[in-house]
Coordinates of C-alpha atoms in Angstrom, one line a residue:
Chain A
M22 CA -95.1 221.3 -210.1
N23 CA -96.1 221.9 -213.7
D24 CA -99.0 220.0 -214.9
N25 CA -99.5 219.0 -218.4
H26 CA -102.0 217.1 -220.3
E27 CA -101.7 215.2 -223.5
H28 CA -103.6 212.5 -225.3
I29 CA -102.2 209.2 -226.0
P30 CA -100.7 208.8 -229.5
G31 CA -103.1 208.3 -232.3
R32 CA -106.0 210.0 -230.6
Q33 CA -107.0 213.6 -231.1
R34 CA -108.6 215.6 -228.3
D35 CA -111.7 216.6 -230.3
A36 CA -111.9 213.6 -232.5
V37 CA -114.9 211.4 -232.0
P38 CA -113.7 208.0 -230.9
P39 CA -114.6 205.3 -233.4
S40 CA -117.0 203.6 -231.1
A41 CA -118.8 206.8 -230.5
T42 CA -120.2 206.9 -234.0
A43 CA -122.6 204.1 -233.2
G44 CA -125.3 204.0 -230.6
P45 CA -127.4 206.7 -228.9
T46 CA -126.1 210.2 -228.4
R47 CA -124.2 210.4 -225.1
R48 CA -123.9 213.6 -223.3
S49 CA -122.7 212.8 -219.8
Q50 CA -119.3 211.4 -219.0
I51 CA -117.8 209.3 -216.3
L52 CA -114.2 210.2 -215.4
V53 CA -112.0 207.3 -214.3
V54 CA -108.8 208.3 -212.7
S55 CA -105.7 206.2 -212.2
R56 CA -102.2 206.9 -211.1
N57 CA -101.1 203.6 -212.7
G58 CA -100.1 202.9 -216.3
H59 CA -102.4 200.0 -216.3
M60 CA -105.9 200.8 -215.1
G61 CA -107.3 198.3 -212.5
P62 CA -109.7 195.7 -213.8
G63 CA -112.3 196.4 -211.0
V64 CA -112.7 200.0 -211.8
V65 CA -112.7 199.4 -215.6
E66 CA -115.5 196.8 -215.3
H67 CA -117.5 199.0 -213.0
A68 CA -117.1 202.1 -215.2
L69 CA -118.2 200.1 -218.3
R70 CA -121.3 198.7 -216.5
V71 CA -122.4 202.1 -215.2
A72 CA -121.7 203.8 -218.5
E73 CA -123.7 201.2 -220.3
R74 CA -126.6 201.6 -217.9
L75 CA -126.6 205.5 -217.9
G76 CA -125.7 205.8 -221.6
S77 CA -122.6 207.8 -220.7
S78 CA -119.2 208.0 -222.3
I79 CA -116.0 207.3 -220.4
L80 CA -113.0 209.6 -219.9
A81 CA -110.0 207.7 -218.6
L82 CA -107.3 209.8 -217.0
H83 CA -103.9 208.3 -216.2
V84 CA -102.0 210.7 -214.0
N85 CA -98.2 210.3 -213.8
T86 CA -97.6 211.6 -210.3
L87 CA -93.8 211.3 -210.6
P88 CA -93.0 212.9 -213.9
Y89 CA -89.7 214.4 -212.8
L90 CA -88.2 211.3 -211.2
P91 CA -84.4 211.5 -211.9
D92 CA -84.3 208.3 -214.0
G93 CA -83.7 209.8 -217.4
G94 CA -87.4 209.6 -218.2
R95 CA -87.5 205.8 -218.0
R96 CA -90.5 205.7 -215.7
T97 CA -92.5 208.2 -217.8
S98 CA -91.7 206.2 -220.9
L99 CA -92.8 202.9 -219.3
F100 CA -95.9 204.7 -217.9
K101 CA -96.9 205.9 -221.3
K102 CA -96.2 202.5 -222.8
A103 CA -98.3 200.7 -220.2
M104 CA -101.0 203.4 -220.7
A105 CA -101.2 202.7 -224.4
E106 CA -101.6 199.0 -223.7
S107 CA -104.3 199.7 -221.1
A108 CA -106.1 202.1 -223.5
A109 CA -106.1 199.6 -226.2
S110 CA -107.6 196.9 -223.9
F111 CA -110.1 199.4 -222.5
D112 CA -111.2 200.4 -226.0
T113 CA -111.6 196.8 -227.0
L114 CA -113.9 196.1 -224.1
A115 CA -115.8 199.3 -224.6
R116 CA -116.4 198.6 -228.3
T117 CA -118.2 195.4 -227.5
R118 CA -120.6 197.4 -225.4
D119 CA -120.7 200.4 -227.7
I120 CA -119.4 202.9 -225.2
P121 CA -117.1 205.7 -226.3
V122 CA -113.9 205.9 -224.4
R123 CA -111.3 208.7 -224.5
V124 CA -108.0 208.2 -222.7
E125 CA -105.9 211.1 -221.5
Y126 CA -102.5 211.5 -219.9
A127 CA -101.7 214.0 -217.2
A128 CA -98.6 214.6 -215.2
G129 CA -98.5 216.1 -211.7
Q130 CA -100.8 216.1 -208.8
A131 CA -103.8 213.9 -209.3
G132 CA -106.4 216.2 -207.7
E133 CA -105.3 219.2 -209.8
A134 CA -105.4 217.1 -212.9
V135 CA -108.9 216.1 -212.2
R136 CA -110.0 219.6 -211.4
R137 CA -108.7 221.0 -214.7
L138 CA -110.2 218.1 -216.6
C139 CA -113.6 218.6 -215.0
H140 CA -113.6 222.2 -216.0
R141 CA -112.5 221.6 -219.5
H142 CA -114.5 218.5 -220.3
G143 CA -117.8 219.0 -218.6
P144 CA -120.4 217.8 -218.1
I145 CA -118.8 215.0 -216.0
D146 CA -121.3 213.1 -213.9
F147 CA -119.0 211.7 -211.3
V148 CA -115.4 210.4 -210.8
L149 CA -114.3 206.8 -210.2
V150 CA -111.0 206.4 -208.5
D151 CA -108.7 203.5 -209.3
Q152 CA -106.7 201.6 -206.6
G153 CA -103.5 203.5 -205.7
L154 CA -105.3 206.8 -205.3
T155 CA -107.2 207.8 -202.3
V156 CA -110.5 209.6 -202.7
D157 CA -109.5 212.3 -200.2
K158 CA -106.7 213.4 -202.6
I159 CA -109.3 213.9 -205.4
A160 CA -112.5 215.0 -203.6
P161 CA -111.3 218.4 -202.3
Y162 CA -110.4 219.5 -205.9
C163 CA -113.4 218.0 -207.6
P164 CA -116.8 219.7 -208.3
V165 CA -118.6 216.4 -208.9
P166 CA -119.0 213.4 -206.6
V167 CA -116.0 211.0 -206.3
F168 CA -116.5 207.3 -205.8
T169 CA -114.1 204.5 -205.1
V170 CA -114.8 200.9 -206.2
T171 CA -114.1 198.4 -203.4
T172 CA -113.4 195.0 -204.9
S173 CA -112.8 191.7 -203.1
A174 CA -110.2 191.3 -200.5
A175 CA -108.1 189.0 -202.6
Q176 CA -108.0 191.5 -205.4
S177 CA -107.5 194.6 -203.4
S178 CA -104.6 193.0 -201.5
R179 CA -102.6 192.6 -204.7
P180 CA -99.7 195.0 -205.0
F181 CA -100.4 197.7 -207.6
G182 CA -97.3 199.4 -208.8
A183 CA -97.2 202.5 -210.9
T184 CA -96.6 200.4 -214.0
S185 CA -97.8 197.2 -212.5
S186 CA -98.3 194.2 -214.6
D187 CA -101.7 193.9 -212.9
S188 CA -103.4 195.6 -215.8
L189 CA -106.8 195.7 -217.2
F190 CA -106.9 192.0 -216.8
P191 CA -105.8 190.1 -213.7
R192 CA -102.6 188.1 -213.7
G193 CA -102.4 185.7 -216.6
A194 CA -104.5 187.7 -219.0
K195 CA -101.4 189.6 -220.1
T196 CA -100.4 186.4 -221.8
M197 CA -102.9 187.2 -224.5
S198 CA -100.8 190.0 -225.8
T199 CA -98.2 189.3 -228.4
V200 CA -95.5 190.5 -226.2
S201 CA -96.3 187.8 -223.7
K202 CA -96.6 185.2 -226.3
S203 CA -93.0 185.8 -227.3
R204 CA -92.1 185.7 -223.7
H205 CA -93.7 182.3 -223.4
V206 CA -91.7 181.1 -226.5
R207 CA -88.5 182.5 -224.9
N208 CA -89.3 180.8 -221.5
C209 CA -90.1 177.6 -223.4
F210 CA -86.7 177.7 -225.0
V211 CA -84.8 178.6 -221.8
F212 CA -86.5 176.1 -219.5
G213 CA -86.6 173.5 -222.2
T214 CA -82.8 173.7 -222.6
M215 CA -82.4 173.6 -218.9
T216 CA -84.6 170.5 -218.7
A217 CA -82.8 168.8 -221.6
A218 CA -79.5 169.5 -219.9
I219 CA -80.6 167.8 -216.7
Y220 CA -82.1 164.8 -218.5
A221 CA -79.0 164.5 -220.7
A222 CA -76.7 164.6 -217.7
V223 CA -78.7 162.0 -215.8
F224 CA -78.9 159.5 -218.6
T225 CA -75.4 160.0 -219.8
Y226 CA -73.9 159.4 -216.4
Q227 CA -76.7 157.1 -215.2
D228 CA -74.4 154.4 -213.7
T229 CA -72.6 156.9 -211.5
I230 CA -75.8 158.7 -210.6
M231 CA -77.6 155.5 -209.7
Q232 CA -74.7 154.4 -207.6
Y233 CA -75.0 157.5 -205.4
F234 CA -78.7 158.1 -205.6
S235 CA -79.5 154.6 -204.4
K236 CA -77.0 154.6 -201.5
G237 CA -79.7 155.6 -199.0
G238 CA -79.0 157.2 -195.7
A239 CA -78.1 160.9 -196.0
Y240 CA -77.9 160.4 -199.8
C241 CA -81.7 160.3 -199.7
L242 CA -81.5 164.1 -200.2
L243 CA -80.0 163.6 -203.7
P244 CA -83.1 162.3 -205.5
V245 CA -85.3 164.8 -203.6
A246 CA -83.1 167.7 -204.7
M247 CA -83.0 166.3 -208.2
V248 CA -86.8 166.2 -208.5
F249 CA -87.1 169.7 -207.1
A250 CA -84.7 170.9 -209.8
V251 CA -86.6 169.1 -212.4
S252 CA -90.0 170.4 -211.1
Y253 CA -88.6 173.9 -211.5
A254 CA -87.1 173.6 -214.9
H255 CA -89.6 171.2 -216.5
G256 CA -92.5 172.7 -214.6
N257 CA -91.8 176.1 -216.1
F258 CA -91.1 174.5 -219.5
T259 CA -94.4 172.7 -219.7
S260 CA -96.3 175.7 -218.5
S261 CA -94.7 177.9 -221.1
F262 CA -95.2 175.2 -223.7
W263 CA -98.9 175.1 -223.3
S264 CA -99.1 178.9 -223.1
A265 CA -97.0 179.2 -226.3
L266 CA -99.4 176.9 -228.0
G267 CA -102.2 179.2 -226.9
I268 CA -103.7 176.7 -224.4
E269 CA -104.3 178.7 -221.3
R270 CA -106.9 179.1 -218.6
S271 CA -110.4 180.0 -219.6
Q272 CA -110.9 183.7 -220.0
A273 CA -114.2 183.5 -218.3
D274 CA -112.4 182.1 -215.3
Q275 CA -109.6 184.6 -215.4
R276 CA -112.0 187.4 -214.7
P277 CA -112.4 187.1 -210.9
A278 CA -112.6 190.8 -211.1
T279 CA -115.9 190.5 -212.9
S280 CA -117.4 188.5 -210.1
A281 CA -115.7 190.7 -207.6
V282 CA -117.3 193.7 -209.1
K283 CA -120.6 192.1 -208.8
E284 CA -120.2 192.2 -205.1
S285 CA -118.5 195.5 -205.1
T286 CA -119.8 198.4 -203.3
V287 CA -119.5 201.9 -204.4
V288 CA -118.4 204.0 -201.5
P289 CA -119.1 207.7 -201.8
A290 CA -116.0 209.7 -200.7
P291 CA -116.4 212.0 -197.8
R292 CA -116.2 215.6 -199.1
K293 CA -114.3 218.3 -197.3
D294 CA -116.6 221.1 -196.3
V295 CA -115.0 224.2 -197.8
R296 CA -118.0 226.5 -197.6
P297 CA -117.1 229.9 -196.1
R298 CA -118.3 230.4 -192.6
A299 CA -119.8 233.5 -191.2
Q300 CA -117.4 234.9 -188.6
A301 CA -118.0 237.6 -186.1
S302 CA -115.2 239.8 -184.6
M303 CA -115.9 241.2 -181.2
Chain B
M1319 CA -78.4 150.4 -192.0
H1320 CA -79.4 150.8 -195.6
G1321 CA -76.8 148.3 -196.9
P1322 CA -78.7 145.0 -196.9
I1323 CA -81.7 146.6 -198.6
T1324 CA -79.7 148.3 -201.2
E1325 CA -77.9 145.1 -202.1
A1326 CA -81.3 143.4 -202.7
I1327 CA -82.5 146.0 -205.1
Q1328 CA -82.3 145.3 -208.8
F1329 CA -82.6 148.2 -211.1
I1330 CA -83.8 147.5 -214.7
D1331 CA -82.2 148.4 -218.0
L1332 CA -84.3 150.9 -219.8
N1333 CA -85.2 150.4 -223.5
T1334 CA -87.3 152.5 -225.9
Y1335 CA -90.5 150.7 -225.2
S1336 CA -90.2 151.3 -221.4
I1337 CA -89.3 154.9 -221.9
V1338 CA -92.2 155.7 -224.2
F1339 CA -94.6 153.6 -221.9
L1340 CA -93.5 155.6 -218.8
F1341 CA -93.8 158.9 -220.6
I1342 CA -97.3 158.2 -221.8
V1343 CA -98.6 156.8 -218.6
G1344 CA -97.0 159.7 -216.8
F1345 CA -98.8 162.1 -219.0
I1346 CA -102.2 160.6 -218.6
G1347 CA -101.7 160.2 -214.8
G1348 CA -100.6 163.8 -214.6
L1349 CA -103.6 165.0 -216.5
V1350 CA -106.0 163.2 -214.2
S1351 CA -104.1 164.4 -211.1
G1352 CA -104.0 168.0 -212.3
F1353 CA -107.8 167.8 -212.8
I1354 CA -109.1 165.8 -209.8
G1355 CA -106.2 166.4 -207.5
S1356 CA -105.2 162.8 -207.2
G1357 CA -105.6 159.4 -208.6
G1358 CA -103.4 159.5 -211.6
A1359 CA -100.6 157.4 -210.3
F1360 CA -102.2 154.1 -209.3
V1361 CA -101.6 152.6 -212.7
L1362 CA -97.9 153.3 -212.5
T1363 CA -96.9 150.9 -209.8
P1364 CA -98.4 147.8 -211.5
G1365 CA -97.3 149.3 -214.8
M1366 CA -93.7 149.5 -213.8
M1367 CA -93.9 146.1 -212.2
S1368 CA -95.1 144.8 -215.6
L1369 CA -91.8 146.1 -217.1
G1370 CA -89.9 144.0 -214.6
V1371 CA -89.3 146.7 -211.9
P1372 CA -89.2 145.2 -208.4
G1373 CA -92.3 146.1 -206.3
T1374 CA -90.4 148.2 -203.8
V1375 CA -88.6 150.2 -206.5
A1376 CA -91.8 150.7 -208.4
V1377 CA -93.6 152.1 -205.3
A1378 CA -90.6 154.3 -204.3
S1379 CA -90.1 155.7 -207.7
N1380 CA -93.8 156.3 -208.1
M1381 CA -93.9 158.1 -204.8
C1382 CA -90.9 160.2 -205.7
H1383 CA -92.6 161.4 -208.9
K1384 CA -95.9 162.1 -207.2
F1385 CA -94.8 164.9 -204.9
P1386 CA -93.1 167.2 -207.4
K1387 CA -96.0 166.6 -209.7
A1388 CA -98.4 167.6 -206.9
L1389 CA -96.1 170.6 -206.3
V1390 CA -96.3 171.8 -209.9
G1391 CA -100.0 171.3 -210.0
A1392 CA -100.6 173.0 -206.7
I1393 CA -98.6 176.1 -207.8
K1394 CA -100.5 176.3 -211.1
R1395 CA -103.8 176.0 -209.4
Y1396 CA -102.7 178.4 -206.6
K1397 CA -102.2 181.0 -209.4
Y1398 CA -105.8 180.3 -210.4
G1399 CA -106.9 181.1 -206.9
Q1400 CA -108.2 177.6 -206.3
V1401 CA -105.9 176.4 -203.5
D1402 CA -106.5 176.9 -199.8
L1403 CA -103.0 176.7 -198.6
K1404 CA -103.8 176.8 -194.9
L1405 CA -106.3 173.9 -195.3
G1406 CA -103.8 172.0 -197.4
L1407 CA -100.9 172.3 -194.9
I1408 CA -103.0 171.5 -191.9
M1409 CA -104.5 168.5 -193.6
G1410 CA -101.1 167.5 -195.0
V1411 CA -99.5 167.3 -191.5
F1412 CA -102.3 165.1 -190.1
A1413 CA -102.4 163.1 -193.3
E1414 CA -98.7 162.3 -192.8
I1415 CA -99.7 160.9 -189.3
G1416 CA -102.4 159.0 -191.0
V1417 CA -99.8 157.4 -193.4
Q1418 CA -97.8 156.2 -190.4
V1419 CA -100.9 154.8 -188.8
G1420 CA -101.9 153.1 -192.1
I1421 CA -98.4 151.6 -192.4
G1422 CA -98.7 150.3 -188.8
V1423 CA -102.1 148.7 -189.6
Q1424 CA -100.7 147.1 -192.8
R1425 CA -97.8 145.7 -190.8
R1426 CA -100.0 144.1 -188.2
I1427 CA -102.2 142.5 -190.9
L1428 CA -99.0 141.3 -192.7
E1429 CA -97.9 139.7 -189.4
A1430 CA -101.3 138.2 -188.7
W1431 CA -102.3 136.9 -192.1
G1432 CA -99.2 137.0 -194.3
Q1433 CA -98.7 138.6 -197.7
A1434 CA -101.9 137.2 -199.2
G1435 CA -104.0 138.4 -196.3
S1436 CA -102.4 141.8 -196.6
N1437 CA -103.1 142.0 -200.4
L1438 CA -106.7 140.8 -199.8
Y1439 CA -107.1 143.5 -197.2
V1440 CA -105.8 146.2 -199.6
S1441 CA -108.1 145.0 -202.4
F1442 CA -111.1 144.7 -200.1
I1443 CA -110.5 148.3 -198.8
F1444 CA -110.1 149.4 -202.5
V1445 CA -113.4 147.9 -203.6
V1446 CA -115.4 149.1 -200.5
V1447 CA -114.1 152.6 -200.4
L1448 CA -114.2 153.2 -204.1
V1449 CA -117.7 151.8 -204.6
L1450 CA -119.2 153.7 -201.6
V1451 CA -117.5 157.0 -202.1
G1452 CA -117.5 156.8 -205.9
G1453 CA -121.2 156.0 -205.9
F1454 CA -121.9 158.9 -203.5
V1455 CA -119.9 161.4 -205.6
L1456 CA -121.5 160.2 -208.8
R1457 CA -125.0 160.6 -207.3
D1458 CA -124.1 164.1 -206.2
A1459 CA -122.7 165.0 -209.7
I1460 CA -125.8 163.8 -211.4
K1461 CA -127.9 165.8 -208.9
M1462 CA -125.8 168.9 -209.5
K1463 CA -126.0 168.6 -213.3
S1464 CA -129.7 168.0 -213.3
S1465 CA -130.3 171.1 -211.2
E1466 CA -127.7 173.1 -213.0
N1467 CA -126.8 174.6 -209.7
E1468 CA -123.1 174.3 -209.6
G1469 CA -122.6 176.7 -206.7
K1470 CA -124.3 174.6 -204.1
L1471 CA -123.8 171.1 -202.9
G1472 CA -126.7 168.7 -203.0
G1473 CA -128.9 167.5 -200.2
G1474 CA -127.6 165.7 -197.2
Q1475 CA -123.9 166.3 -197.9
E1476 CA -124.3 170.0 -197.7
T1477 CA -126.2 169.7 -194.5
L1478 CA -123.4 167.6 -192.9
A1479 CA -120.7 170.2 -193.8
K1480 CA -122.9 173.1 -192.8
R1481 CA -123.9 171.4 -189.5
L1482 CA -120.2 170.8 -188.7
Q1483 CA -119.4 174.4 -189.5
R1484 CA -121.9 175.6 -187.0
I1485 CA -120.2 173.7 -184.1
E1486 CA -117.9 176.1 -182.3
L1487 CA -115.2 173.8 -181.0
W1488 CA -111.8 175.3 -180.2
P1489 CA -109.6 175.6 -182.1
M1490 CA -111.6 177.1 -185.0
V1491 CA -109.9 177.8 -188.3
T1492 CA -111.0 180.3 -191.0
L1493 CA -110.2 179.1 -194.5
K1494 CA -110.5 182.0 -196.8
T1495 CA -110.3 180.4 -200.2
A1496 CA -112.6 177.5 -199.2
K1497 CA -114.9 180.2 -197.6
V1498 CA -115.3 178.0 -194.6
R1499 CA -114.9 178.4 -190.8
I1500 CA -114.6 175.1 -189.1
S1501 CA -113.1 173.4 -186.1
V1502 CA -109.7 171.7 -186.6
W1503 CA -111.2 168.6 -184.9
F1504 CA -113.3 168.0 -188.1
L1505 CA -110.3 168.4 -190.3
V1506 CA -108.2 165.8 -188.4
P1507 CA -110.4 162.7 -189.1
V1508 CA -110.6 163.5 -192.8
A1509 CA -106.8 164.1 -193.0
L1510 CA -106.1 160.9 -191.0
A1511 CA -108.4 158.9 -193.3
T1512 CA -106.7 160.4 -196.4
G1513 CA -103.3 159.4 -195.0
M1514 CA -104.4 155.9 -194.1
L1515 CA -105.9 155.3 -197.5
A1516 CA -102.8 156.7 -199.1
A1517 CA -100.7 154.2 -197.1
T1518 CA -103.1 151.4 -198.0
I1519 CA -103.9 151.9 -201.7
A1520 CA -101.5 154.7 -202.6
V1521 CA -104.4 157.1 -203.6
G1522 CA -105.4 159.2 -200.6
G1523 CA -107.3 161.6 -202.8
F1524 CA -110.1 159.2 -203.2
I1525 CA -111.0 159.9 -199.6
G1526 CA -109.3 163.4 -199.3
V1527 CA -111.2 165.1 -202.1
P1528 CA -114.7 163.8 -201.2
G1529 CA -113.9 164.5 -197.5
L1530 CA -113.0 168.1 -198.3
M1531 CA -116.2 168.5 -200.3
Y1532 CA -118.7 166.8 -198.1
V1533 CA -117.3 167.0 -194.6
I1534 CA -115.4 170.3 -194.7
G1535 CA -117.7 172.0 -197.3
A1536 CA -115.3 173.1 -200.0
T1537 CA -116.3 173.2 -203.6
S1538 CA -114.9 170.5 -205.8
I1539 CA -112.6 172.9 -207.6
V1540 CA -111.0 174.0 -204.2
A1541 CA -111.1 170.5 -202.8
S1542 CA -109.2 169.0 -205.8
A1543 CA -106.7 171.8 -205.8
T1544 CA -106.1 171.6 -202.1
E1545 CA -105.6 167.9 -202.3
L1546 CA -102.5 168.6 -204.4
V1547 CA -101.0 170.3 -201.4
I1548 CA -101.8 167.4 -199.2
A1549 CA -100.4 165.0 -201.7
F1550 CA -97.2 167.1 -201.8
V1551 CA -96.7 167.0 -198.1
M1552 CA -97.5 163.2 -197.9
G1553 CA -95.4 162.5 -200.9
L1554 CA -92.4 164.4 -199.7
G1555 CA -92.4 162.5 -196.4
G1556 CA -92.9 159.1 -198.1
T1557 CA -90.2 159.8 -200.6
L1558 CA -87.6 160.7 -197.9
I1559 CA -88.3 157.4 -196.2
W1560 CA -88.0 155.4 -199.4
A1561 CA -84.9 157.3 -200.5
Y1562 CA -83.4 156.6 -197.1
Y1563 CA -83.5 152.9 -197.9
G1564 CA -82.1 153.6 -201.4
S1565 CA -85.2 152.3 -203.2
V1566 CA -85.8 155.2 -205.6
D1567 CA -84.8 154.7 -209.2
I1568 CA -84.3 158.3 -210.3
R1569 CA -84.3 157.4 -214.0
L1570 CA -87.8 155.9 -213.8
T1571 CA -88.9 158.9 -211.7
L1572 CA -87.6 161.4 -214.2
L1573 CA -89.2 159.6 -217.1
I1574 CA -92.6 159.6 -215.5
L1575 CA -92.1 163.2 -214.4
A1576 CA -91.3 164.2 -218.0
G1577 CA -94.8 163.2 -219.1
S1578 CA -96.7 163.9 -216.0
L1579 CA -95.7 167.6 -215.7
F1580 CA -97.1 168.1 -219.2
G1581 CA -100.3 166.4 -218.0
V1582 CA -100.7 168.1 -214.7
Q1583 CA -100.4 171.6 -216.4
L1584 CA -103.1 170.6 -218.9
G1585 CA -105.3 169.1 -216.2
A1586 CA -105.0 172.3 -214.1
I1587 CA -105.9 174.4 -217.2
G1588 CA -108.9 172.1 -217.7
T1589 CA -110.4 172.9 -214.3
T1590 CA -110.9 176.5 -215.4
Y1591 CA -113.1 175.5 -218.3
V1592 CA -115.4 172.9 -216.8
K1593 CA -118.3 173.2 -214.5
D1594 CA -118.0 172.1 -210.9
Y1595 CA -119.8 168.8 -211.3
M1596 CA -117.5 167.7 -214.1
I1597 CA -114.7 167.1 -211.6
K1598 CA -117.0 165.0 -209.6
Y1599 CA -118.0 163.1 -212.7
V1600 CA -114.5 162.3 -213.7
M1601 CA -113.6 161.3 -210.1
A1602 CA -116.6 159.1 -209.7
T1603 CA -116.1 157.4 -213.1
I1604 CA -112.4 156.6 -212.4
M1605 CA -113.2 155.4 -208.8
L1606 CA -116.0 153.0 -210.0
I1607 CA -114.0 151.6 -212.9
V1608 CA -111.0 151.0 -210.6
A1609 CA -113.3 149.3 -208.1
V1610 CA -114.2 146.8 -210.8
S1611 CA -110.5 146.3 -211.6
R1612 CA -109.7 145.6 -207.9
F1613 CA -112.7 143.2 -207.8
F1614 CA -111.0 141.1 -210.4
A1615 CA -107.8 141.0 -208.3
I1616 CA -109.5 139.5 -205.3
P1617 CA -109.8 135.9 -206.4
R1618 CA -106.0 135.6 -206.6
Y1619 CA -105.6 136.4 -202.9
T1620 CA -108.6 134.4 -201.8
N1621 CA -107.1 131.5 -203.6
E1622 CA -103.8 132.0 -201.8
L1623 CA -105.7 132.0 -198.5
Q1624 CA -107.5 128.8 -199.7
L1625 CA -110.9 130.5 -199.4
T1626 CA -111.7 129.9 -203.0
S1627 CA -110.4 127.4 -205.6
F1628 CA -110.2 129.1 -209.0
S1629 CA -107.8 127.5 -211.5
A1630 CA -104.4 129.1 -212.1
E1631 CA -105.5 129.9 -215.6
Q1632 CA -108.6 131.7 -214.5
V1633 CA -106.7 133.6 -211.9
G1634 CA -104.1 134.7 -214.5
V1635 CA -106.8 136.0 -216.8
M1636 CA -108.5 137.8 -214.0
T1637 CA -105.2 139.4 -212.9
Q1638 CA -104.7 140.6 -216.5
V1639 CA -108.3 141.9 -216.7
S1640 CA -107.7 143.8 -213.5
F1641 CA -104.7 145.6 -214.9
Y1642 CA -106.3 146.5 -218.2
V1643 CA -109.5 147.7 -216.5
M1644 CA -107.3 149.9 -214.4
C1645 CA -105.7 151.4 -217.5
F1646 CA -109.1 151.8 -219.0
A1647 CA -110.2 153.8 -216.0
L1648 CA -107.4 156.2 -216.4
L1649 CA -107.9 156.5 -220.2
V1650 CA -111.6 157.2 -219.7
G1651 CA -110.9 159.9 -217.2
A1652 CA -108.2 161.5 -219.4
T1653 CA -110.6 161.3 -222.4
I1654 CA -113.4 163.1 -220.5
I1655 CA -111.0 165.8 -219.3
L1656 CA -109.5 166.4 -222.8
V1657 CA -112.8 166.4 -224.6
S1658 CA -114.4 168.8 -222.0
L1659 CA -111.4 171.0 -222.1
F1660 CA -111.2 171.4 -225.9
K1661 CA -114.9 171.6 -226.4
A1662 CA -115.3 174.4 -223.8
R1663 CA -112.2 176.1 -225.2
S1664 CA -113.5 176.1 -228.8
L1665 CA -116.9 177.3 -227.6
E1666 CA -115.3 180.2 -225.7
Q1667 CA -113.2 181.2 -228.6
A1668 CA -116.2 181.2 -230.9
Q1669 CA -118.0 183.4 -228.5
L1670 CA -115.1 185.8 -228.2
A1671 CA -114.9 185.9 -232.0
V1672 CA -118.5 186.9 -232.2
A1673 CA -118.1 189.5 -229.4
R1674 CA -115.1 191.1 -231.3
G1675 CA -117.3 191.2 -234.4

């Protein structure tokens, strides 16, 4: 399989990232590898913390492991789009801590991509592996130590797709993006119309409805079904309504990943012993 | 079998005033329920009755709006990772049994002492439970705030939950979100008491949430969120019974629901901004003010039982005071929630703006 590397649009390979211009000179790098378009929040937070402590810069590598999927390039285009979103969020977070971040795209086998990057971009101190990739796929190809970040059970049990909506932020934080805001407005309109239709129907035909709904007996299911329908339509409408107004859960609260990373343990990957062995032929 | 009851039911004609009234009270009630898990609906039954809705229809329609509201709140808070579903469902099933027991007790009291006796019993239970539990919760909230140690429960309460958790009595149940491993035998009494209180004063959460916090050992955030699941299970069961007798006025239910779903979403969002003790504060404040309200309702029933001899005028004033104090309790709770929410939100946004430079 052919491997190819490219930088995300708007970033040059040798260009100094904007955030790199400030702060102390950083020589070492931490490589963060993901096979997802959106990098996991646990590994991002951990990488930022370690980079801050060590004074390192971060090299984030997104590996598209299925570049030749026969879907007319749809997956690759979605992958790159998600990667651009993830890179922007990563950069925002890194800027607040004055850590240079460079994001790269690679297609092909993850281990091979890491090996080439390590040779090209040295010195790399160590590699952090995002969820979705196993360390034993990276470690045999990698000249530097490979670590995986184990987050809390709740977080790790979440499904991570290649272009999963579980991005740099956990669920809900995506709503901060303008794309999501427009989605809230759209949902608000759709569910608002649905709710209005239900209410209009009930109050227009209230006499007939009251006649059946208060009959009792097996008809007791009618009011129950009705309130379930209203909970669905109006519940979604009210939720989108507050979100569209920008009233959402606290951002401090929506970072369970942060607290999870606190408890996280960095597990060194077992390395394959590839040293040549002395052999004797008798 | 439902014929005679249906014939006796009178449904009211709705006007603009009653529609606006139900929407606003629904919103405030939803806000409080979304925040403390329960306790937002107790004003609605007397409120609807003041509009001329018969007692049975008011209770049935209120019950019918409570369970979808609890469902929406529970889903919202489940997304925030605050709900312990297993705990909620186990408690919900036993609470439903508690409701049936509570109804049985009520019926016996009704048979023995008549309507006035039953009302006096309800008010007495109201005052005793609310003062004792509300006082206890308030003391704990003050302790927590002063020590600024939100992660831990204070003093004796913590010891009780921890002590119970240490007792290995089959069947043990592990509750991941609540981070508790406890015997089901300790869940059952709390659930039964919740159901019994719900059947008696229509707000089981005043026992359920403190029970989850102090007996089971859940944090107030998890307790209030899980209470919504319990309220859903109990409410669904209760609604089916009321609807079986044709007592639900779906128009009233939908009008309350229109406001309360806005409120419950906002209340749930509010829990992500405030500290743990804030939920206890709001709960204790509402409970203690409602206790005062019920205290003013007692003379009417003692008069009917000829235990006291207040004049009809005095009793009328006290009944009115009782209703307004109850509304005041809900308003105070809602104000605390809204102020805390928007204060914390603007503070967070200011901090974010500084961080972004």
